[in-house]
PDB file of C-alpha atoms in Angstrom:
ATOM      1  CA  UNK A   1     101.165 100.027  68.605  1.00 56.00           C
ATOM      2  CA  UNK A   2     101.108 102.182  71.724  1.00 58.00           C
ATOM      3  CA  UNK A   3      98.811 101.339  75.120  1.00 63.00           C
ATOM      4  CA  UNK A   4      96.266 104.192  75.550  1.00 63.00           C
ATOM      5  CA  UNK A   5      96.253 105.818  79.477  1.00 59.00           C
ATOM      6  CA  UNK A   6      93.215 105.702  80.040  1.00 57.00           C
ATOM      7  CA  UNK A   7      91.421 102.634  78.847  1.00 63.00           C
ATOM      8  CA  UNK A   8      94.723 100.451  79.236  1.00 61.00           C
ATOM      9  CA  UNK A   9      94.413  98.961  75.507  1.00 63.00           C
ATOM     10  CA  UNK A  10      96.738  98.451  72.798  1.00 65.00           C
ATOM     11  CA  UNK A  11      96.164 100.611  70.273  1.00 59.00           C
ATOM     12  CA  UNK A  12      98.042 102.280  66.447  1.00 55.00           C
ATOM     13  CA  UNK A  13      99.310 105.695  66.899  1.00 56.00           C
ATOM     14  CA  UNK A  14      98.064 108.497  64.595  1.00 47.00           C
ATOM     15  CA  UNK A  15      98.913 111.924  64.266  1.00 48.00           C
ATOM     16  CA  UNK A  16      97.160 115.396  63.214  1.00 47.00           C
ATOM     17  CA  UNK A  17      97.718 119.121  63.050  1.00 42.00           C
ATOM     18  CA  UNK A  18      98.931 118.853  66.557  1.00 44.00           C
ATOM     19  CA  UNK A  19      99.665 116.009  68.354  1.00 47.00           C
ATOM     20  CA  UNK A  20     100.465 111.876  68.159  1.00 48.00           C
ATOM     21  CA  UNK A  21      97.080 110.273  69.643  1.00 50.00           C
ATOM     22  CA  UNK A  22      96.901 106.316  70.662  1.00 52.00           C
ATOM     23  CA  UNK A  23      93.765 105.399  69.770  1.00 52.00           C
ATOM     24  CA  UNK A  24      92.145 104.855  66.642  1.00 55.00           C
ATOM     25  CA  UNK A  25      90.217 107.366  64.438  1.00 58.00           C
ATOM     26  CA  UNK A  26      88.455 104.384  63.366  1.00 59.00           C
ATOM     27  CA  UNK A  27      88.058 102.953  66.883  1.00 59.00           C
ATOM     28  CA  UNK A  28      88.338 106.130  69.341  1.00 59.00           C
ATOM     29  CA  UNK A  29      89.055 105.648  72.919  1.00 61.00           C
ATOM     30  CA  UNK A  30      85.779 106.187  74.615  1.00 58.00           C
ATOM     31  CA  UNK A  31      87.566 107.733  77.683  1.00 54.00           C
ATOM     32  CA  UNK A  32      88.817 110.706  75.630  1.00 55.00           C
ATOM     33  CA  UNK A  33      86.103 110.974  73.807  1.00 50.00           C
ATOM     34  CA  UNK A  34      83.940 111.641  77.702  1.00 48.00           C
ATOM     35  CA  UNK A  35      86.999 114.014  78.762  1.00 49.00           C
ATOM     36  CA  UNK A  36      87.364 116.237  75.141  1.00 49.00           C
ATOM     37  CA  UNK A  37      83.964 116.192  73.790  1.00 46.00           C
ATOM     38  CA  UNK A  38      85.644 114.734  70.257  1.00 46.00           C
ATOM     39  CA  UNK A  39      83.207 113.410  67.592  1.00 44.00           C
ATOM     40  CA  UNK A  40      83.583 109.892  66.235  1.00 40.00           C
ATOM     41  CA  UNK A  41      85.272 111.308  63.219  1.00 42.00           C
ATOM     42  CA  UNK A  42      88.543 112.346  65.661  1.00 43.00           C
ATOM     43  CA  UNK A  43      89.234 114.846  67.480  1.00 42.00           C
ATOM     44  CA  UNK A  44      90.673 116.915  64.427  1.00 40.00           C
ATOM     45  CA  UNK A  45      87.668 118.717  63.152  1.00 41.00           C
ATOM     46  CA  UNK A  46      86.360 119.037  66.864  1.00 41.00           C
ATOM     47  CA  UNK A  47      89.259 121.121  67.549  1.00 42.00           C
ATOM     48  CA  UNK A  48      87.940 124.039  64.588  1.00 42.00           C
ATOM     49  CA  UNK A  49      84.956 124.715  66.725  1.00 44.00           C
ATOM     50  CA  UNK A  50      86.328 125.188  69.750  1.00 49.00           C
ATOM     51  CA  UNK A  51      88.040 128.406  71.724  1.00 60.00           C
ATOM     52  CA  UNK A  52      91.487 129.186  72.723  1.00 64.00           C
ATOM     53  CA  UNK A  53      91.102 128.128  76.297  1.00 64.00           C
ATOM     54  CA  UNK A  54      89.591 124.914  75.346  1.00 66.00           C
ATOM     55  CA  UNK A  55      92.125 124.253  73.165  1.00 69.00           C
ATOM     56  CA  UNK A  56      94.944 124.882  76.204  1.00 69.00           C
ATOM     57  CA  UNK A  57      92.875 122.730  78.660  1.00 68.00           C
ATOM     58  CA  UNK A  58      93.376 119.845  75.786  1.00 70.00           C
ATOM     59  CA  UNK A  59      96.908 120.223  75.609  1.00 72.00           C
ATOM     60  CA  UNK A  60      96.955 120.194  79.349  1.00 70.00           C
ATOM     61  CA  UNK A  61      95.105 117.207  79.417  1.00 72.00           C
ATOM     62  CA  UNK A  62      97.582 115.884  76.851  1.00 74.00           C
ATOM     63  CA  UNK A  63     100.320 116.532  78.995  1.00 74.00           C
ATOM     64  CA  UNK A  64      98.975 115.339  82.003  1.00 73.00           C
ATOM     65  CA  UNK A  65      98.155 112.007  79.864  1.00 74.00           C
ATOM     66  CA  UNK A  66     101.555 111.766  78.729  1.00 73.00           C
ATOM     67  CA  UNK A  67     102.942 112.201  82.557  1.00 74.00           C
ATOM     68  CA  UNK A  68     100.738 109.122  83.591  1.00 73.00           C
ATOM     69  CA  UNK A  69     101.841 107.414  80.828  1.00 75.00           C
ATOM     70  CA  UNK A  70     105.748 107.454  81.883  1.00 76.00           C
ATOM     71  CA  UNK A  71     104.839 107.215  85.682  1.00 77.00           C
ATOM     72  CA  UNK A  72     102.758 104.238  84.878  1.00 74.00           C
ATOM     73  CA  UNK A  73     105.986 102.417  82.724  1.00 77.00           C
ATOM     74  CA  UNK A  74     108.002 103.596  85.764  1.00 77.00           C
ATOM     75  CA  UNK A  75     106.185 101.179  88.226  1.00 75.00           C
ATOM     76  CA  UNK A  76     105.767  98.341  86.083  1.00 77.00           C
ATOM     77  CA  UNK A  77     109.693  98.112  85.306  1.00 76.00           C
ATOM     78  CA  UNK A  78     110.366  99.261  89.566  1.00 74.00           C
ATOM     79  CA  UNK A  79     107.888  96.541  90.211  1.00 75.00           C
ATOM     80  CA  UNK A  80     109.762  94.253  88.301  1.00 78.00           C
ATOM     81  CA  UNK A  81     112.724  95.583  89.827  1.00 76.00           C
ATOM     82  CA  UNK A  82     111.116  94.402  93.334  1.00 77.00           C
ATOM     83  CA  UNK A  83     110.297  91.502  92.251  1.00 78.00           C
ATOM     84  CA  UNK A  84     113.699  90.264  91.046  1.00 78.00           C
ATOM     85  CA  UNK A  85     115.062  91.998  94.683  1.00 74.00           C
ATOM     86  CA  UNK A  86     113.139  90.087  96.169  1.00 76.00           C
ATOM     87  CA  UNK A  87     114.101  86.504  94.595  1.00 79.00           C
ATOM     88  CA  UNK A  88     117.500  87.594  94.902  1.00 74.00           C
ATOM     89  CA  UNK A  89     116.949  88.028  98.162  1.00 71.00           C
ATOM     90  CA  UNK A  90     115.200  84.510  98.890  1.00 76.00           C
ATOM     91  CA  UNK A  91     117.905  82.639  97.396  1.00 76.00           C
ATOM     92  CA  UNK A  92     120.921  84.483  99.301  1.00 74.00           C
ATOM     93  CA  UNK A  93     118.475  83.727 102.468  1.00 74.00           C
ATOM     94  CA  UNK A  94     118.193  80.034 101.122  1.00 77.00           C
ATOM     95  CA  UNK A  95     122.569  79.801 101.099  1.00 75.00           C
ATOM     96  CA  UNK A  96     122.155  81.372 104.077  1.00 75.00           C
ATOM     97  CA  UNK A  97     120.165  79.045 106.002  1.00 79.00           C
ATOM     98  CA  UNK A  98     122.345  76.442 104.595  1.00 79.00           C
ATOM     99  CA  UNK A  99     125.925  77.621 105.672  1.00 76.00           C
ATOM    100  CA  UNK A 100     124.317  78.271 109.098  1.00 78.00           C
ATOM    101  CA  UNK A 101     123.227  74.731 109.361  1.00 82.00           C
ATOM    102  CA  UNK A 102     126.899  73.201 107.791  1.00 79.00           C
ATOM    103  CA  UNK A 103     128.478  75.666 110.588  1.00 77.00           C
ATOM    104  CA  UNK A 104     126.308  74.543 112.738  1.00 80.00           C
ATOM    105  CA  UNK A 105     127.534  70.796 112.511  1.00 82.00           C
ATOM    106  CA  UNK A 106     131.493  72.143 112.057  1.00 80.00           C
ATOM    107  CA  UNK A 107     130.322  73.312 115.967  1.00 78.00           C
ATOM    108  CA  UNK A 108     129.222  70.177 116.938  1.00 81.00           C
ATOM    109  CA  UNK A 109     131.704  67.789 115.587  1.00 78.00           C
ATOM    110  CA  UNK A 110     134.625  70.600 117.601  1.00 76.00           C
ATOM    111  CA  UNK A 111     132.527  69.661 120.385  1.00 80.00           C
ATOM    112  CA  UNK A 112     132.750  66.110 119.933  1.00 80.00           C
ATOM    113  CA  UNK A 113     136.500  66.321 119.044  1.00 76.00           C
ATOM    114  CA  UNK A 114     137.195  68.185 122.251  1.00 80.00           C
ATOM    115  CA  UNK A 115     135.353  65.735 124.339  1.00 82.00           C
ATOM    116  CA  UNK A 116     137.303  62.717 122.839  1.00 79.00           C
ATOM    117  CA  UNK A 117     140.584  65.072 123.144  1.00 78.00           C
ATOM    118  CA  UNK A 118     139.825  65.392 126.659  1.00 80.00           C
ATOM    119  CA  UNK A 119     139.534  61.972 127.150  1.00 81.00           C
ATOM    120  CA  UNK A 120     142.447  61.132 125.940  1.00 76.00           C
ATOM    121  CA  UNK A 121     144.265  63.554 128.059  1.00 77.00           C
ATOM    122  CA  UNK A 122     142.188  61.883 131.068  1.00 82.00           C
ATOM    123  CA  UNK A 123     143.364  58.125 129.982  1.00 77.00           C
ATOM    124  CA  UNK A 124     147.149  59.835 129.505  1.00 72.00           C
ATOM    125  CA  UNK A 125     147.244  60.905 132.781  1.00 78.00           C
ATOM    126  CA  UNK A 126     146.451  57.845 134.286  1.00 80.00           C
ATOM    127  CA  UNK A 127     148.694  55.499 132.760  1.00 76.00           C
ATOM    128  CA  UNK A 128     151.459  58.122 133.512  1.00 74.00           C
ATOM    129  CA  UNK A 129     150.639  57.351 136.970  1.00 79.00           C
ATOM    130  CA  UNK A 130     150.298  53.956 136.666  1.00 76.00           C
ATOM    131  CA  UNK A 131     153.565  54.223 135.392  1.00 73.00           C
ATOM    132  CA  UNK A 132     155.057  56.521 137.638  1.00 77.00           C
ATOM    133  CA  UNK A 133     153.848  53.646 140.386  1.00 77.00           C
ATOM    134  CA  UNK A 134     155.467  50.632 138.643  1.00 73.00           C
ATOM    135  CA  UNK A 135     158.659  52.397 138.865  1.00 74.00           C
ATOM    136  CA  UNK A 136     158.269  52.834 141.782  1.00 78.00           C
ATOM    137  CA  UNK A 137     157.832  49.057 142.544  1.00 75.00           C
ATOM    138  CA  UNK A 138     160.144  48.187 139.948  1.00 72.00           C
ATOM    139  CA  UNK A 139     162.753  50.614 141.851  1.00 74.00           C
ATOM    140  CA  UNK A 140     161.894  48.691 145.712  1.00 75.00           C
ATOM    141  CA  UNK A 141     162.062  45.504 143.583  1.00 70.00           C
ATOM    142  CA  UNK A 142     165.938  45.964 142.936  1.00 69.00           C
ATOM    143  CA  UNK A 143     166.741  47.806 145.608  1.00 72.00           C
ATOM    144  CA  UNK A 144     165.721  44.633 147.550  1.00 70.00           C
ATOM    145  CA  UNK A 145     167.815  42.037 145.186  1.00 63.00           C
ATOM    146  CA  UNK A 146     170.798  44.280 146.253  1.00 64.00           C
ATOM    147  CA  UNK A 147     170.025  44.037 149.593  1.00 62.00           C
ATOM    148  CA  UNK A 148     169.777  40.218 149.519  1.00 55.00           C
ATOM    149  CA  UNK A 149     172.918  39.810 146.948  1.00 52.00           C
ATOM    150  CA  UNK A 150     174.759  42.021 149.446  1.00 53.00           C
ATOM    151  CA  UNK A 151     173.708  39.974 152.327  1.00 50.00           C
ATOM    152  CA  UNK A 152     174.661  36.021 151.095  1.00 49.00           C
ATOM    153  CA  UNK A 153     175.829  34.192 148.426  1.00 46.00           C
ATOM    154  CA  UNK A 154     174.576  35.024 144.917  1.00 49.00           C
ATOM    155  CA  UNK A 155     174.264  31.044 144.463  1.00 47.00           C
ATOM    156  CA  UNK A 156     171.879  30.860 147.191  1.00 48.00           C
ATOM    157  CA  UNK A 157     168.912  33.385 146.384  1.00 51.00           C
ATOM    158  CA  UNK A 158     165.412  31.760 147.787  1.00 58.00           C
ATOM    159  CA  UNK A 159     162.520  31.402 146.181  1.00 65.00           C
ATOM    160  CA  UNK A 160     160.898  35.043 147.148  1.00 63.00           C
ATOM    161  CA  UNK A 161     163.667  36.395 145.596  1.00 62.00           C
ATOM    162  CA  UNK A 162     162.808  34.591 142.251  1.00 70.00           C
ATOM    163  CA  UNK A 163     159.389  35.766 142.989  1.00 73.00           C
ATOM    164  CA  UNK A 164     160.424  39.391 142.787  1.00 68.00           C
ATOM    165  CA  UNK A 165     162.392  38.785 139.774  1.00 71.00           C
ATOM    166  CA  UNK A 166     159.393  37.279 137.877  1.00 75.00           C
ATOM    167  CA  UNK A 167     156.863  39.571 139.032  1.00 74.00           C
ATOM    168  CA  UNK A 168     159.210  43.188 137.914  1.00 74.00           C
ATOM    169  CA  UNK A 169     159.394  40.411 134.409  1.00 75.00           C
ATOM    170  CA  UNK A 170     155.622  41.044 133.826  1.00 79.00           C
ATOM    171  CA  UNK A 171     155.467  44.616 135.422  1.00 77.00           C
ATOM    172  CA  UNK A 172     158.413  45.199 132.698  1.00 79.00           C
ATOM    173  CA  UNK A 173     156.180  43.616 129.862  1.00 80.00           C
ATOM    174  CA  UNK A 174     152.898  45.710 130.903  1.00 79.00           C
ATOM    175  CA  UNK A 175     154.972  48.930 131.412  1.00 78.00           C
ATOM    176  CA  UNK A 176     156.160  48.775 127.442  1.00 82.00           C
ATOM    177  CA  UNK A 177     152.871  47.787 126.477  1.00 84.00           C
ATOM    178  CA  UNK A 178     151.368  51.116 128.265  1.00 80.00           C
ATOM    179  CA  UNK A 179     154.098  52.728 127.195  1.00 80.00           C
ATOM    180  CA  UNK A 180     152.989  51.567 123.309  1.00 84.00           C
ATOM    181  CA  UNK A 181     149.734  52.512 124.175  1.00 82.00           C
ATOM    182  CA  UNK A 182     150.822  55.751 125.451  1.00 82.00           C
ATOM    183  CA  UNK A 183     152.398  56.768 121.674  1.00 84.00           C
ATOM    184  CA  UNK A 184     149.388  55.376 119.863  1.00 86.00           C
ATOM    185  CA  UNK A 185     146.791  57.967 122.382  1.00 85.00           C
ATOM    186  CA  UNK A 186     149.587  60.609 121.814  1.00 83.00           C
ATOM    187  CA  UNK A 187     149.379  60.546 117.764  1.00 86.00           C
ATOM    188  CA  UNK A 188     145.883  60.088 117.937  1.00 84.00           C
ATOM    189  CA  UNK A 189     145.552  63.644 119.964  1.00 82.00           C
ATOM    190  CA  UNK A 190     147.898  64.836 117.469  1.00 84.00           C
ATOM    191  CA  UNK A 191     146.129  64.132 114.794  1.00 86.00           C
ATOM    192  CA  UNK A 192     143.084  65.054 116.784  1.00 84.00           C
ATOM    193  CA  UNK A 193     144.278  68.740 117.182  1.00 83.00           C
ATOM    194  CA  UNK A 194     145.271  68.857 113.801  1.00 87.00           C
ATOM    195  CA  UNK A 195     141.265  68.215 112.666  1.00 84.00           C
ATOM    196  CA  UNK A 196     140.366  70.490 115.529  1.00 83.00           C
ATOM    197  CA  UNK A 197     142.465  73.254 114.479  1.00 83.00           C
ATOM    198  CA  UNK A 198     141.583  72.633 110.439  1.00 84.00           C
ATOM    199  CA  UNK A 199     137.480  72.304 111.466  1.00 82.00           C
ATOM    200  CA  UNK A 200     138.353  75.818 113.452  1.00 84.00           C
ATOM    201  CA  UNK A 201     139.887  77.263 110.340  1.00 86.00           C
ATOM    202  CA  UNK A 202     136.900  75.997 108.513  1.00 85.00           C
ATOM    203  CA  UNK A 203     134.197  77.655 110.698  1.00 85.00           C
ATOM    204  CA  UNK A 204     136.030  81.627 110.611  1.00 86.00           C
ATOM    205  CA  UNK A 205     135.633  80.570 106.729  1.00 87.00           C
ATOM    206  CA  UNK A 206     131.799  79.997 106.824  1.00 86.00           C
ATOM    207  CA  UNK A 207     131.009  82.549 109.577  1.00 85.00           C
ATOM    208  CA  UNK A 208     132.843  85.006 107.683  1.00 87.00           C
ATOM    209  CA  UNK A 209     131.115  84.199 104.674  1.00 86.00           C
ATOM    210  CA  UNK A 210     127.906  84.006 106.144  1.00 86.00           C
ATOM    211  CA  UNK A 211     128.634  87.834 107.427  1.00 88.00           C
ATOM    212  CA  UNK A 212     129.312  88.829 103.790  1.00 88.00           C
ATOM    213  CA  UNK A 213     125.879  87.272 103.084  1.00 85.00           C
ATOM    214  CA  UNK A 214     123.851  88.456 105.864  1.00 86.00           C
ATOM    215  CA  UNK A 215     125.154  91.851 104.645  1.00 87.00           C
ATOM    216  CA  UNK A 216     124.165  91.343 101.373  1.00 85.00           C
ATOM    217  CA  UNK A 217     120.633  90.485 102.441  1.00 85.00           C
ATOM    218  CA  UNK A 218     120.817  93.622 104.243  1.00 88.00           C
ATOM    219  CA  UNK A 219     120.980  95.272 101.037  1.00 88.00           C
ATOM    220  CA  UNK A 220     118.975  93.407  99.631  1.00 84.00           C
ATOM    221  CA  UNK A 221     116.510  94.298 102.355  1.00 85.00           C
ATOM    222  CA  UNK A 222     117.261  98.286 101.932  1.00 88.00           C
ATOM    223  CA  UNK A 223     117.057  98.377  98.351  1.00 87.00           C
ATOM    224  CA  UNK A 224     113.417  96.935  98.586  1.00 86.00           C
ATOM    225  CA  UNK A 225     111.689  99.274 100.876  1.00 87.00           C
ATOM    226  CA  UNK A 226     113.461 102.095  99.308  1.00 88.00           C
ATOM    227  CA  UNK A 227     111.634 100.756  95.542  1.00 87.00           C
ATOM    228  CA  UNK A 228     108.409 100.296  97.905  1.00 85.00           C
ATOM    229  CA  UNK A 229     108.525 103.460  99.067  1.00 88.00           C
ATOM    230  CA  UNK A 230     109.450 105.428  95.790  1.00 86.00           C
ATOM    231  CA  UNK A 231     106.058 103.314  94.631  1.00 86.00           C
ATOM    232  CA  UNK A 232     103.984 104.172  97.133  1.00 87.00           C
ATOM    233  CA  UNK A 233     105.317 108.557  95.796  1.00 87.00           C
ATOM    234  CA  UNK A 234     104.601 107.202  92.098  1.00 85.00           C
ATOM    235  CA  UNK A 235     101.155 106.194  93.328  1.00 86.00           C
ATOM    236  CA  UNK A 236     100.863 109.670  95.298  1.00 89.00           C
ATOM    237  CA  UNK A 237     101.183 111.350  92.066  1.00 88.00           C
ATOM    238  CA  UNK A 238      98.933 108.810  89.902  1.00 87.00           C
ATOM    239  CA  UNK A 239      96.357 109.564  92.224  1.00 88.00           C
ATOM    240  CA  UNK A 240      96.973 113.515  92.586  1.00 90.00           C
ATOM    241  CA  UNK A 241      96.879 113.493  88.255  1.00 88.00           C
ATOM    242  CA  UNK A 242      93.815 111.650  88.250  1.00 88.00           C
ATOM    243  CA  UNK A 243      92.272 114.336  90.720  1.00 90.00           C
ATOM    244  CA  UNK A 244      94.050 117.001  88.259  1.00 88.00           C
ATOM    245  CA  UNK A 245      92.115 115.023  85.189  1.00 88.00           C
ATOM    246  CA  UNK A 246      89.241 114.735  86.711  1.00 89.00           C
ATOM    247  CA  UNK A 247      89.080 118.745  87.799  1.00 89.00           C
ATOM    248  CA  UNK A 248      90.490 119.797  83.993  1.00 88.00           C
ATOM    249  CA  UNK A 249      87.289 117.325  82.367  1.00 88.00           C
ATOM    250  CA  UNK A 250      85.071 119.270  85.110  1.00 90.00           C
ATOM    251  CA  UNK A 251      86.074 122.238  83.841  1.00 89.00           C
ATOM    252  CA  UNK A 252      85.576 121.710  80.340  1.00 88.00           C
ATOM    253  CA  UNK A 253      81.682 119.801  81.102  1.00 88.00           C
ATOM    254  CA  UNK A 254      80.754 123.516  82.715  1.00 91.00           C
ATOM    255  CA  UNK A 255      82.892 125.131  79.805  1.00 89.00           C
ATOM    256  CA  UNK A 256      81.270 123.324  77.268  1.00 89.00           C
ATOM    257  CA  UNK A 257      77.671 123.780  78.353  1.00 90.00           C
ATOM    258  CA  UNK A 258      78.199 127.694  78.506  1.00 90.00           C
ATOM    259  CA  UNK A 259      79.424 127.330  75.715  1.00 88.00           C
ATOM    260  CA  UNK A 260      76.236 125.654  74.137  1.00 89.00           C
ATOM    261  CA  UNK A 261      74.282 128.238  76.656  1.00 90.00           C
ATOM    262  CA  UNK A 262      75.911 130.918  74.467  1.00 89.00           C
ATOM    263  CA  UNK A 263      75.267 129.374  71.252  1.00 89.00           C
ATOM    264  CA  UNK A 264      72.004 129.121  71.725  1.00 90.00           C
ATOM    265  CA  UNK A 265      71.370 132.231  72.647  1.00 89.00           C
ATOM    266  CA  UNK A 266      73.232 134.076  70.058  1.00 89.00           C
ATOM    267  CA  UNK A 267      70.954 131.779  67.555  1.00 88.00           C
ATOM    268  CA  UNK A 268      67.161 133.426  69.203  1.00 88.00           C
ATOM    269  CA  UNK A 269      69.103 136.785  69.122  1.00 86.00           C
ATOM    270  CA  UNK A 270      69.691 136.291  65.583  1.00 85.00           C
ATOM    271  CA  UNK A 271      66.388 134.591  65.081  1.00 85.00           C
ATOM    272  CA  UNK A 272      64.739 138.228  67.127  1.00 83.00           C
ATOM    273  CA  UNK A 273      67.102 140.523  64.601  1.00 82.00           C
ATOM    274  CA  UNK A 274      66.228 138.732  61.663  1.00 82.00           C
ATOM    275  CA  UNK A 275      62.366 139.117  62.883  1.00 81.00           C
ATOM    276  CA  UNK A 276      62.726 143.026  63.658  1.00 77.00           C
ATOM    277  CA  UNK A 277      64.579 143.500  60.207  1.00 75.00           C
ATOM    278  CA  UNK A 278      61.646 141.734  58.355  1.00 67.00           C
ATOM    279  CA  UNK A 279      61.498 140.318  54.817  1.00 64.00           C
ATOM    280  CA  UNK A 280      63.527 142.076  52.148  1.00 55.00           C
TER     281      UNK A 280
END
């Protein structure tokens, strides 16, 4: 079964002495009958009474019909390719949006981690300043103790020295706690810097993937634009072929009318000749 390029109906093809016809001889294509003037019995019987110009015009029309059918099939395949390319483009664009959202989330996490690192750095600087102040206090108290021991006997310390010693011990305990806290914060800072570097690598990989997908989206858009341009060119060709068919049809109609007039004139002349000759 094939599709008739004129009436777009699916019919059984058949063959005569000249060419293969798409329309069924029992149910011929009405558009073909209008264009060629074939009777219902099929184009083979009508072709015997036509001139060579009519047969040449029929061949040209058949060629134009074949070209029109080929262009219609190419247009259908191009439409299918356009739909497939549009679906691929939408899928790639969805992946592109998802990857971009993920990259934005990682960038926000990186900014948050950077703020935490800045806070830890500030806190470590404050603890280091407190540690230096405590060391200065300890040195000052040790100098005071040494000066007191040099001035008097070791067995005659006063209560002020005892208080200073207890204050030194308390400061030493606090310094140990602050040292342990500083070490813990430094370990957390190192871990955060490692996580930040890992996230930076992930962001760079995602950005490279996004760039590749953006390039693919641009290629898909260019391909769709090329297909649409080709479809527009084929639509123009179809319109030109249809105009050519209309022109050929009008020419055939004029030739058919002229042929009818000539046949009618020939019959009249034959009738006049028979009347002039008279009975045998």
